[in-house]
């Protein structure tokens, strides 16, 4: 029986403002879409926090045995500076400044993004679609919205008529804004004269003659509005109605509000069952922003090359630091806070490493089942990683008691305890013990033992050439075999 059947999850749904029981549309399957980065600059540590929140959510679903289709896009066109409709495309602007092709900018920062994800041990999504790869789908959606009478063309651009839509639907239901408030907040820029109402947003923009990022459409040579890509890519891969849509808190409005409006205008139904928003990372109490210099790059964590850091930290320490806060809480990054997290991280890793040495006893004096359920309950309660970490430290206390022989565990409980610690620390939280503990070292142990077995077979068959070859090639890799009375053991040089 899959684990998810016995571990029901509650998710805080930004749309209802409540924690709700999570039931996927198709049992055992989850469709999840998370807005990806706009690849016009290096991702900063704040972006990493949002993607990490969803990485852990994805990991937990997989751990529970769900089959997940996880889509995280790359925004490579349409995102206008300041998130407004009139202005320069973020990527086009960077290309102009750096005197490169927009696609060179896209390539450079997509590669940077992938390097960061790898360094921080993120699982890749199932599909990573790009906005420019889905222009045709976006044009089709614009056509549908026009056909429904909600989209209108104006000077080669197409806009979404928010006021008309709001007559029959509720524009603002996600962000809690009403359209009068939105009117007060709209900036009166030149191009807005193309719009019927200041609150309307662009579905398609006519490109200026010098604009390179342009595609033919029934209305003009132009490019899609930012919100359209996510509607197109989420529904293409997950259907018109899917389970989870996520992103950072700052995307709630206008981006996600507009996505809902586009979907509803197009299909008449709400696209998403659970909207999830991850909270912001600040640096020394202030918003992280490129423009003010108040930011840290993910690579500066492990190089230590930031004026905000007194030393380098491993990516896993940064991961651990971030997961000590719940994804919906604000989190402030300071040098002192990551120094404290580092101590905790190594204490946890050392304890997990020490778990290997613990031998079973005939009786159990610790209640592993309740401890284990507490770990699950933490994650089942809207992915509460800080509470989970508190229970993992309860596990550290158990390990110390077991080491001192103050407590004992029977074989079955000990296995259960070891597996649970490993699953939560490595599989769910995605931490890596750089000193070689954790899953990889177990795999290496397994591989070396496999080779030892093959070497023994070779020796039994008097194939000494092969047995010596195995021994010598392992030595070349820094792995020394030692033949003793109880068989062969090995030693890995660090
Ligand atoms: P962008 O590339 O600007 O579209 O941002 C990519 C993702 O990072 C979005 O989900 C944003 O909401 C999120 N994000 C941006 N700044 C921060 C921050 N300081 N802390 C956490 N998440 C952020
Ligand atoms: Zn999006």
Coordinates of C-alpha atoms and ligand atoms in Angstrom, one line a residue:
X1 CA 0.0 0.0 0.0
X2 CA 1.5 3.4 -0.9
X3 CA 2.4 5.6 2.0
X4 CA 0.2 8.4 0.9
X5 CA -2.9 6.4 1.9
X6 CA -1.9 6.4 5.6
X7 CA -0.3 9.9 5.6
X8 CA -3.0 12.5 4.6
X9 CA -1.7 16.0 3.9
X10 CA -3.1 19.4 4.7
X11 CA -2.1 22.2 2.4
X12 CA -2.6 25.9 3.0
X13 CA -4.5 27.1 -0.1
X14 CA -3.8 30.8 -0.8
X15 CA -7.1 30.9 -2.7
X16 CA -9.3 30.0 0.3
X17 CA -6.8 31.3 2.9
X18 CA -7.2 28.1 4.8
X19 CA -5.4 24.8 5.4
X20 CA -7.3 22.2 3.4
X21 CA -7.2 18.4 3.2
X22 CA -5.2 17.5 0.1
X23 CA -7.0 15.3 -2.4
X24 CA -5.5 15.0 -5.9
X25 CA -7.8 15.0 -8.9
X26 CA -6.6 11.5 -9.9
X27 CA -5.8 9.3 -7.0
X28 CA -2.1 8.6 -6.6
X29 CA -1.2 11.3 -9.2
X30 CA -0.3 14.9 -8.7
X31 CA 0.1 17.7 -11.3
X32 CA 2.1 20.6 -10.0
X33 CA 3.2 23.7 -11.9
X34 CA 5.7 26.2 -10.4
X35 CA 6.6 29.5 -12.0
X36 CA 10.3 29.3 -13.0
X37 CA 12.9 32.1 -13.2
X38 CA 13.0 34.9 -15.7
X39 CA 16.5 34.2 -17.2
X40 CA 17.8 37.8 -17.6
X41 CA 20.3 37.6 -14.6
X42 CA 21.8 35.2 -12.1
X43 CA 19.3 33.8 -9.7
X44 CA 19.8 35.2 -6.2
X45 CA 19.5 33.3 -2.9
X46 CA 15.9 34.5 -2.5
X47 CA 14.9 32.8 -5.8
X48 CA 16.7 29.7 -4.5
X49 CA 14.6 29.7 -1.4
X50 CA 11.3 29.7 -3.3
X51 CA 12.4 26.9 -5.7
X52 CA 13.8 25.0 -2.7
X53 CA 10.4 25.2 -0.9
X54 CA 8.8 23.5 -3.9
X55 CA 11.8 21.0 -4.2
X56 CA 11.1 19.8 -0.7
X57 CA 7.3 19.6 -1.4
X58 CA 8.0 17.6 -4.6
X59 CA 10.4 15.3 -2.7
X60 CA 7.9 14.7 0.0
X61 CA 5.2 13.8 -2.5
X62 CA 7.6 11.3 -4.1
X63 CA 8.5 9.9 -0.7
X64 CA 4.8 9.2 -0.1
X65 CA 4.6 7.3 -3.3
X66 CA 2.7 9.8 -5.4
X67 CA 3.4 9.9 -9.1
X68 CA 4.1 13.6 -9.7
X69 CA 4.2 15.5 -13.0
X70 CA 6.2 18.6 -11.9
X71 CA 6.4 21.4 -14.4
X72 CA 8.7 24.4 -13.8
X73 CA 9.0 26.8 -16.7
X74 CA 11.7 29.1 -17.9
X75 CA 10.5 32.6 -18.7
X76 CA 12.5 33.7 -21.7
X77 CA 10.2 36.3 -23.2
X78 CA 7.4 38.6 -22.2
X79 CA 8.4 39.6 -18.7
X80 CA 8.5 43.4 -18.8
X81 CA 10.7 45.5 -16.4
X82 CA 8.7 46.4 -13.3
X83 CA 6.1 43.8 -14.1
X84 CA 4.0 46.3 -16.0
X85 CA 2.7 46.2 -19.6
X86 CA 4.4 49.2 -21.1
X87 CA 8.1 49.1 -21.1
X88 CA 11.1 47.0 -22.1
X89 CA 11.3 43.2 -21.9
X90 CA 13.7 42.3 -19.1
X91 CA 15.7 40.0 -21.4
X92 CA 15.7 42.4 -24.3
X93 CA 17.0 45.2 -22.0
X94 CA 19.8 43.0 -20.7
X95 CA 20.7 42.0 -24.3
X96 CA 20.8 45.7 -25.3
X97 CA 23.1 46.6 -22.3
X98 CA 25.4 43.7 -22.8
X99 CA 25.3 43.9 -26.6
X100 CA 24.3 40.3 -27.0
X101 CA 21.4 38.5 -28.7
X102 CA 18.4 38.0 -26.3
X103 CA 18.9 34.2 -26.8
X104 CA 22.5 34.5 -25.6
X105 CA 21.2 36.1 -22.4
X106 CA 18.6 33.4 -22.1
X107 CA 21.2 30.6 -22.6
X108 CA 23.8 32.2 -20.2
X109 CA 21.4 32.5 -17.3
X110 CA 19.6 29.2 -17.9
X111 CA 22.9 27.5 -17.6
X112 CA 23.6 29.5 -14.4
X113 CA 20.2 28.5 -13.0
X114 CA 20.9 24.8 -13.7
X115 CA 24.4 25.0 -12.1
X116 CA 22.8 26.5 -9.0
X117 CA 20.1 23.8 -8.9
X118 CA 22.8 21.1 -9.1
X119 CA 25.0 22.6 -6.4
X120 CA 22.0 22.9 -4.1
X121 CA 20.8 19.3 -4.8
X122 CA 17.5 20.1 -6.4
X123 CA 15.6 17.3 -8.2
X124 CA 14.9 18.2 -11.8
X125 CA 11.3 18.8 -12.7
X126 CA 9.5 16.4 -15.0
X127 CA 9.3 19.0 -17.8
X128 CA 11.0 22.4 -18.0
X129 CA 9.2 24.2 -20.8
X130 CA 10.1 27.6 -22.2
X131 CA 7.8 30.5 -23.1
X132 CA 9.4 30.9 -26.5
X133 CA 8.8 27.2 -27.2
X134 CA 5.1 27.7 -26.7
X135 CA 4.2 30.8 -28.8
X136 CA 1.7 28.9 -30.9
X137 CA -0.2 27.6 -27.8
X138 CA -0.2 31.2 -26.4
X139 CA -1.6 32.6 -29.7
X140 CA -4.4 29.9 -29.6
X141 CA -5.4 31.0 -26.1
X142 CA -5.5 34.7 -27.1
X143 CA -7.8 33.7 -30.0
X144 CA -10.1 31.9 -27.5
X145 CA -10.2 34.8 -25.1
X146 CA -11.1 37.2 -28.0
X147 CA -13.8 34.8 -29.2
X148 CA -15.3 34.8 -25.7
X149 CA -15.5 38.6 -25.9
X150 CA -13.1 39.2 -23.1
X151 CA -10.0 40.0 -25.2
X152 CA -9.8 42.9 -27.6
X153 CA -7.3 44.1 -30.2
X154 CA -6.0 47.6 -30.1
X155 CA -3.3 48.9 -32.4
X156 CA -1.9 45.4 -33.0
X157 CA -1.8 44.5 -29.3
X158 CA -4.4 42.4 -27.5
X159 CA -5.6 43.2 -24.0
X160 CA -7.7 41.3 -21.5
X161 CA -10.8 43.3 -20.5
X162 CA -10.7 43.0 -16.7
X163 CA -13.8 45.1 -16.1
X164 CA -15.9 43.0 -18.5
X165 CA -14.5 39.8 -17.0
X166 CA -15.3 41.0 -13.5
X167 CA -19.0 41.4 -14.4
X168 CA -19.4 37.6 -14.4
X169 CA -16.2 36.4 -12.5
X170 CA -14.3 37.5 -9.6
X171 CA -11.0 39.2 -10.6
X172 CA -9.0 39.7 -7.4
X173 CA -10.1 36.5 -5.6
X174 CA -6.6 35.3 -5.2
X175 CA -4.9 38.5 -4.1
X176 CA -7.9 39.9 -2.2
X177 CA -7.8 43.1 -4.2
X178 CA -10.8 44.7 -5.8
X179 CA -10.8 46.4 -9.1
X180 CA -11.3 49.8 -7.7
X181 CA -8.1 49.5 -5.6
X182 CA -6.3 48.3 -8.7
X183 CA -7.4 51.4 -10.5
X184 CA -5.8 53.6 -7.8
X185 CA -2.5 51.6 -8.2
X186 CA -2.2 51.7 -11.9
X187 CA 0.5 53.9 -13.3
X188 CA -0.6 56.1 -16.1
X189 CA 2.0 55.5 -18.8
X190 CA 1.8 56.5 -22.4
X191 CA 0.8 53.2 -23.9
X192 CA -2.1 52.7 -21.6
X193 CA -4.2 54.7 -24.0
X194 CA -4.5 51.5 -26.0
X195 CA -6.4 49.9 -23.2
X196 CA -10.1 50.2 -22.6
X197 CA -9.6 50.2 -18.8
X198 CA -6.4 50.9 -16.9
X199 CA -6.7 47.6 -15.1
X200 CA -6.6 45.6 -18.4
X201 CA -3.5 43.6 -19.0
X202 CA -1.6 42.6 -22.2
X203 CA -2.2 39.2 -23.8
X204 CA -0.2 40.1 -26.9
X205 CA 2.1 43.1 -27.6
X206 CA 2.9 44.5 -30.9
X207 CA 6.7 44.7 -31.2
X208 CA 8.5 48.0 -31.9
X209 CA 10.5 47.8 -35.2
X210 CA 13.8 47.4 -33.3
X211 CA 12.5 44.6 -31.1
X212 CA 14.2 41.3 -32.0
X213 CA 12.0 38.9 -29.9
X214 CA 9.0 38.9 -32.3
X215 CA 6.7 36.3 -33.8
X216 CA 3.9 36.6 -36.4
X217 CA 0.3 36.5 -35.1
X218 CA -3.1 37.5 -36.5
X219 CA -2.7 40.9 -34.8
X220 CA 0.9 41.9 -35.3
X221 CA 4.4 40.8 -35.3
X222 CA 4.9 40.8 -31.6
X223 CA 5.3 38.8 -28.4
X224 CA 3.1 37.3 -25.7
X225 CA 2.2 39.0 -22.4
X226 CA 4.0 37.5 -19.4
X227 CA 1.0 35.9 -17.7
X228 CA 0.0 34.0 -20.8
X229 CA 2.9 31.6 -20.9
X230 CA 2.1 30.0 -17.6
X231 CA -1.6 29.5 -18.6
X232 CA -0.4 27.9 -21.9
X233 CA 2.3 25.6 -20.4
X234 CA 0.4 24.5 -17.3
X235 CA -2.7 23.5 -19.2
X236 CA -0.8 22.0 -22.1
X237 CA 1.0 19.5 -19.8
X238 CA -1.4 19.2 -16.9
X239 CA -4.9 19.8 -18.4
X240 CA -7.4 22.6 -17.9
X241 CA -7.9 21.6 -14.3
X242 CA -4.9 20.5 -12.2
X243 CA -3.8 20.0 -8.6
X244 CA -1.2 22.5 -7.5
X245 CA 0.2 25.8 -8.8
X246 CA 3.1 27.5 -6.9
X247 CA 5.4 30.4 -6.9
X248 CA 6.8 33.2 -4.7
X249 CA 4.4 35.4 -2.7
X250 CA 5.2 38.3 -5.0
X251 CA 3.7 36.5 -8.0
X252 CA 0.2 36.4 -6.4
X253 CA -0.6 39.7 -8.1
X254 CA -0.7 40.4 -10.9
X255 CA 0.8 37.2 -12.3
X256 CA -1.3 34.5 -10.8
X257 CA -4.5 36.6 -10.6
X258 CA -4.1 37.1 -14.4
X259 CA -3.5 33.4 -15.0
X260 CA -6.7 32.5 -13.2
X261 CA -8.6 35.2 -15.2
X262 CA -7.1 33.9 -18.5
X263 CA -8.0 30.3 -17.7
X264 CA -11.5 31.1 -16.6
X265 CA -12.1 33.3 -19.6
X266 CA -10.9 30.5 -21.9
X267 CA -12.5 27.4 -20.4
X268 CA -15.0 28.7 -17.9
X269 CA -13.4 26.8 -15.0
X270 CA -11.0 27.4 -12.2
X271 CA -7.7 26.0 -13.3
X272 CA -6.1 25.1 -10.0
X273 CA -7.3 23.3 -6.8
X274 CA -4.4 24.4 -4.5
X275 CA -2.5 27.7 -4.9
X276 CA 0.7 27.7 -2.9
X277 CA 2.9 30.7 -2.2
X278 CA 6.4 30.6 -0.7
X279 CA 7.5 33.6 1.3
X280 CA 10.4 35.9 0.8
X281 CA 14.0 35.8 1.9
X282 CA 15.4 39.1 3.2
X283 CA 19.1 40.0 3.8
X284 CA 19.9 41.7 7.0
X285 CA 16.2 42.7 7.4
X286 CA 16.0 44.3 3.9
X287 CA 14.5 43.2 0.6
X288 CA 17.0 41.3 -1.6
X289 CA 17.5 43.4 -4.7
X290 CA 20.1 43.5 -7.4
X291 CA 19.7 47.3 -7.8
X292 CA 20.6 48.2 -4.2
X293 CA 23.4 45.6 -3.9
X294 CA 21.5 44.0 -1.0
X295 CA 21.8 40.4 -2.3
X296 CA 23.8 37.2 -2.2
X297 CA 24.4 34.9 -5.1
X298 CA 24.0 31.2 -4.4
X299 CA 27.6 30.7 -5.6
X300 CA 28.8 33.3 -3.1
X301 CA 27.7 30.9 -0.3
X302 CA 30.2 28.3 -1.2
X303 CA 32.9 30.7 -2.4
X304 CA 32.5 32.9 0.7
X305 CA 33.0 35.8 -1.7
X306 CA 30.3 38.2 -0.4
X307 CA 30.7 41.2 1.8
X308 CA 27.8 39.8 3.8
X309 CA 29.6 36.6 4.8
X310 CA 32.6 36.1 7.1
X311 CA 33.4 32.6 5.6
X312 CA 32.2 30.1 3.0
X313 CA 29.4 27.6 3.7
X314 CA 28.4 24.5 1.9
X315 CA 25.2 24.6 -0.1
X316 CA 23.7 22.0 2.2
X317 CA 24.2 24.3 5.2
X318 CA 22.3 27.0 3.3
X319 CA 19.6 24.5 2.4
X320 CA 19.4 23.5 6.1
X321 CA 19.3 27.1 7.1
X322 CA 16.4 27.8 4.8
X323 CA 14.5 24.7 5.8
X324 CA 14.6 25.7 9.5
X325 CA 11.9 28.2 8.6
X326 CA 8.4 27.2 7.3
X327 CA 8.0 28.0 3.6
X328 CA 5.2 30.5 4.3
X329 CA 7.2 32.5 6.9
X330 CA 9.5 35.3 6.1
X331 CA 13.1 34.4 6.6
X332 CA 16.0 36.8 7.2
X333 CA 19.5 35.8 6.1
X334 CA 22.3 37.0 8.3
X335 CA 25.9 35.8 8.8
X336 CA 25.1 34.9 12.4
X337 CA 22.0 32.9 11.5
X338 CA 23.9 30.8 8.9
X339 CA 26.8 30.3 11.4
X340 CA 24.3 28.9 13.9
X341 CA 22.6 26.7 11.2
X342 CA 26.0 25.3 10.3
X343 CA 26.6 24.0 13.8
X344 CA 23.2 22.4 13.8
X345 CA 23.7 20.9 10.4
X346 CA 27.0 19.2 11.3
X347 CA 25.5 18.0 14.6
X348 CA 22.8 16.3 12.6
X349 CA 25.2 14.8 10.0
X350 CA 27.5 13.5 12.6
X351 CA 24.7 11.8 14.5
X352 CA 23.4 10.2 11.2
X353 CA 26.9 9.0 10.4
X354 CA 27.1 7.5 13.9
X355 CA 23.9 5.6 13.4
X356 CA 25.8 3.1 11.3
X357 CA 27.7 1.9 14.3
X358 CA 24.7 1.2 16.5
X359 CA 23.9 -2.4 17.0
X360 CA 20.5 -3.9 17.8
X361 CA 19.5 -5.2 21.2
X362 CA 16.8 -7.7 22.2
X363 CA 14.4 -5.0 23.5
X364 CA 13.4 -1.5 22.6
X365 CA 13.4 1.2 25.2
X366 CA 12.5 4.0 22.8
X367 CA 9.1 4.5 21.1
X368 CA 10.2 4.7 17.5
X369 CA 6.7 4.5 16.0
X370 CA 5.4 7.6 17.7
X371 CA 8.6 9.5 16.9
X372 CA 8.3 8.5 13.3
X373 CA 4.6 9.5 13.1
X374 CA 5.6 12.9 14.6
X375 CA 8.0 13.4 11.7
X376 CA 5.3 12.6 9.2
X377 CA 2.7 14.7 11.0
X378 CA 5.1 17.7 10.7
X379 CA 5.3 17.3 7.0
X380 CA 1.6 16.5 6.6
X381 CA 0.8 19.8 8.3
X382 CA 1.5 22.0 5.2
X383 CA 5.1 20.8 4.9
X384 CA 6.3 22.1 8.2
X385 CA 10.0 21.5 7.8
X386 CA 11.1 23.3 11.0
X387 CA 9.0 21.0 13.1
X388 CA 10.3 18.0 11.2
X389 CA 13.9 19.3 11.9
X390 CA 13.0 19.5 15.6
X391 CA 12.0 15.8 15.5
X392 CA 15.1 14.9 13.7
X393 CA 17.0 16.5 16.6
X394 CA 14.9 14.3 18.9
X395 CA 16.3 11.5 16.7
X396 CA 19.9 12.9 17.4
X397 CA 19.1 12.6 21.1
X398 CA 18.0 9.0 20.6
X399 CA 21.3 8.3 18.8
X400 CA 23.3 9.6 21.7
X401 CA 21.3 7.5 24.1
X402 CA 21.8 4.4 22.0
X403 CA 25.6 5.2 21.7
X404 CA 25.8 5.4 25.5
X405 CA 23.8 2.2 25.8
X406 CA 21.3 4.2 28.0
X407 CA 18.7 3.2 25.5
X408 CA 18.3 0.1 23.2
X409 CA 16.4 -0.8 20.1
X410 CA 15.3 -4.3 18.9
X411 CA 16.4 -5.1 15.3
X412 CA 13.1 -4.1 13.6
X413 CA 12.9 -0.8 15.5
X414 CA 16.5 0.0 14.8
X415 CA 16.0 -0.6 11.1
X416 CA 12.9 1.5 11.1
X417 CA 14.7 4.3 13.0
X418 CA 17.7 4.3 10.6
X419 CA 15.5 4.2 7.5
X420 CA 13.3 7.0 8.7
X421 CA 16.3 9.3 9.7
X422 CA 17.8 8.6 6.2
X423 CA 14.6 9.2 4.3
X424 CA 13.8 12.5 6.0
X425 CA 17.4 13.9 6.1
X426 CA 18.5 12.9 2.6
X427 CA 15.5 12.1 0.4
X428 CA 12.9 14.6 1.8
X429 CA 15.0 17.6 3.0
X430 CA 17.6 16.9 0.2
X431 CA 20.6 17.5 2.5
X432 CA 24.0 16.1 1.5
X433 CA 26.7 15.2 3.9
X434 CA 29.8 16.5 2.1
X435 CA 32.0 14.4 4.3
X436 CA 30.7 11.3 2.5
X437 CA 27.9 10.1 4.7
X438 CA 24.4 9.7 3.4
X439 CA 23.0 7.9 0.4
X440 CA 26.1 8.1 -1.8
X441 CA 28.5 6.7 0.7
X442 CA 26.0 3.8 1.2
X443 CA 25.9 3.2 -2.5
X444 CA 29.7 3.3 -2.7
X445 CA 29.9 0.8 0.2
X446 CA 27.4 -1.4 -1.7
X447 CA 29.5 -1.2 -4.9
X448 CA 32.8 -2.0 -3.2
X449 CA 31.2 -5.0 -1.5
X450 CA 29.9 -6.1 -4.9
X451 CA 33.4 -6.0 -6.3
X452 CA 34.8 -7.8 -3.3
X453 CA 32.3 -10.6 -3.9
X454 CA 33.3 -10.7 -7.6
X455 CA 37.0 -10.8 -6.6
X456 CA 36.3 -13.7 -4.2
X457 CA 34.6 -15.6 -7.0
X458 CA 37.5 -15.0 -9.3
X459 CA 39.9 -16.3 -6.7
X460 CA 37.8 -19.4 -6.1
X461 CA 38.0 -20.0 -9.8
X462 CA 41.8 -19.4 -9.7
X463 CA 41.4 -16.4 -12.0
X464 CA 44.1 -14.5 -10.2
X465 CA 44.6 -12.1 -13.1
X466 CA 41.0 -10.8 -12.6
X467 CA 41.1 -10.8 -8.8
X468 CA 44.4 -8.7 -8.8
X469 CA 43.0 -6.4 -11.4
X470 CA 40.0 -5.6 -9.2
X471 CA 42.2 -5.0 -6.2
X472 CA 44.7 -2.8 -8.1
X473 CA 42.0 -0.7 -9.8
X474 CA 40.3 -0.1 -6.5
X475 CA 43.7 1.0 -5.1
X476 CA 44.0 3.4 -8.0
X477 CA 40.7 4.9 -6.9
X478 CA 42.0 5.3 -3.4
X479 CA 40.1 2.2 -2.0
X480 CA 42.3 -0.3 -0.2
X481 CA 41.1 -3.9 0.4
X482 CA 42.2 -5.7 3.5
X483 CA 42.0 -9.4 3.7
X484 CA 41.4 -10.7 7.2
X485 CA 40.2 -13.8 9.1
X486 CA 36.6 -12.6 8.9
X487 CA 36.7 -11.8 5.2
X488 CA 37.7 -8.7 3.2
X489 CA 37.1 -5.2 4.5
X490 CA 38.0 -1.9 2.8
X491 CA 39.2 1.6 3.6
X492 CA 38.4 4.7 1.5
X493 CA 41.0 7.4 1.5
X494 CA 39.3 10.8 2.0
Ligands
LIG1 P1 11.7 35.9 -11.1 O1 12.8 35.3 -11.9 O2 11.8 37.3 -10.7 O3 10.4 35.6 -11.8 O4 11.6 35.1 -9.7 C1 11.7 33.7 -9.6 C2 11.0 33.2 -8.4 O5 11.7 33.7 -7.2 C3 9.5 33.7 -8.2 O6 8.7 32.6 -7.7 C4 9.6 34.8 -7.2 O7 8.5 34.9 -6.5 C5 10.8 34.3 -6.3 N1 11.5 35.3 -5.5 C6 11.9 36.5 -6.0 N2 12.5 37.2 -5.0 C7 12.5 36.4 -3.9 C8 13.0 36.6 -2.5 N3 13.6 37.6 -2.1 N4 12.7 35.5 -1.7 C9 12.1 34.4 -2.1 N5 11.6 34.2 -3.3 C10 11.8 35.2 -4.2
LIG2 ZN1 4.1 31.9 -14.0

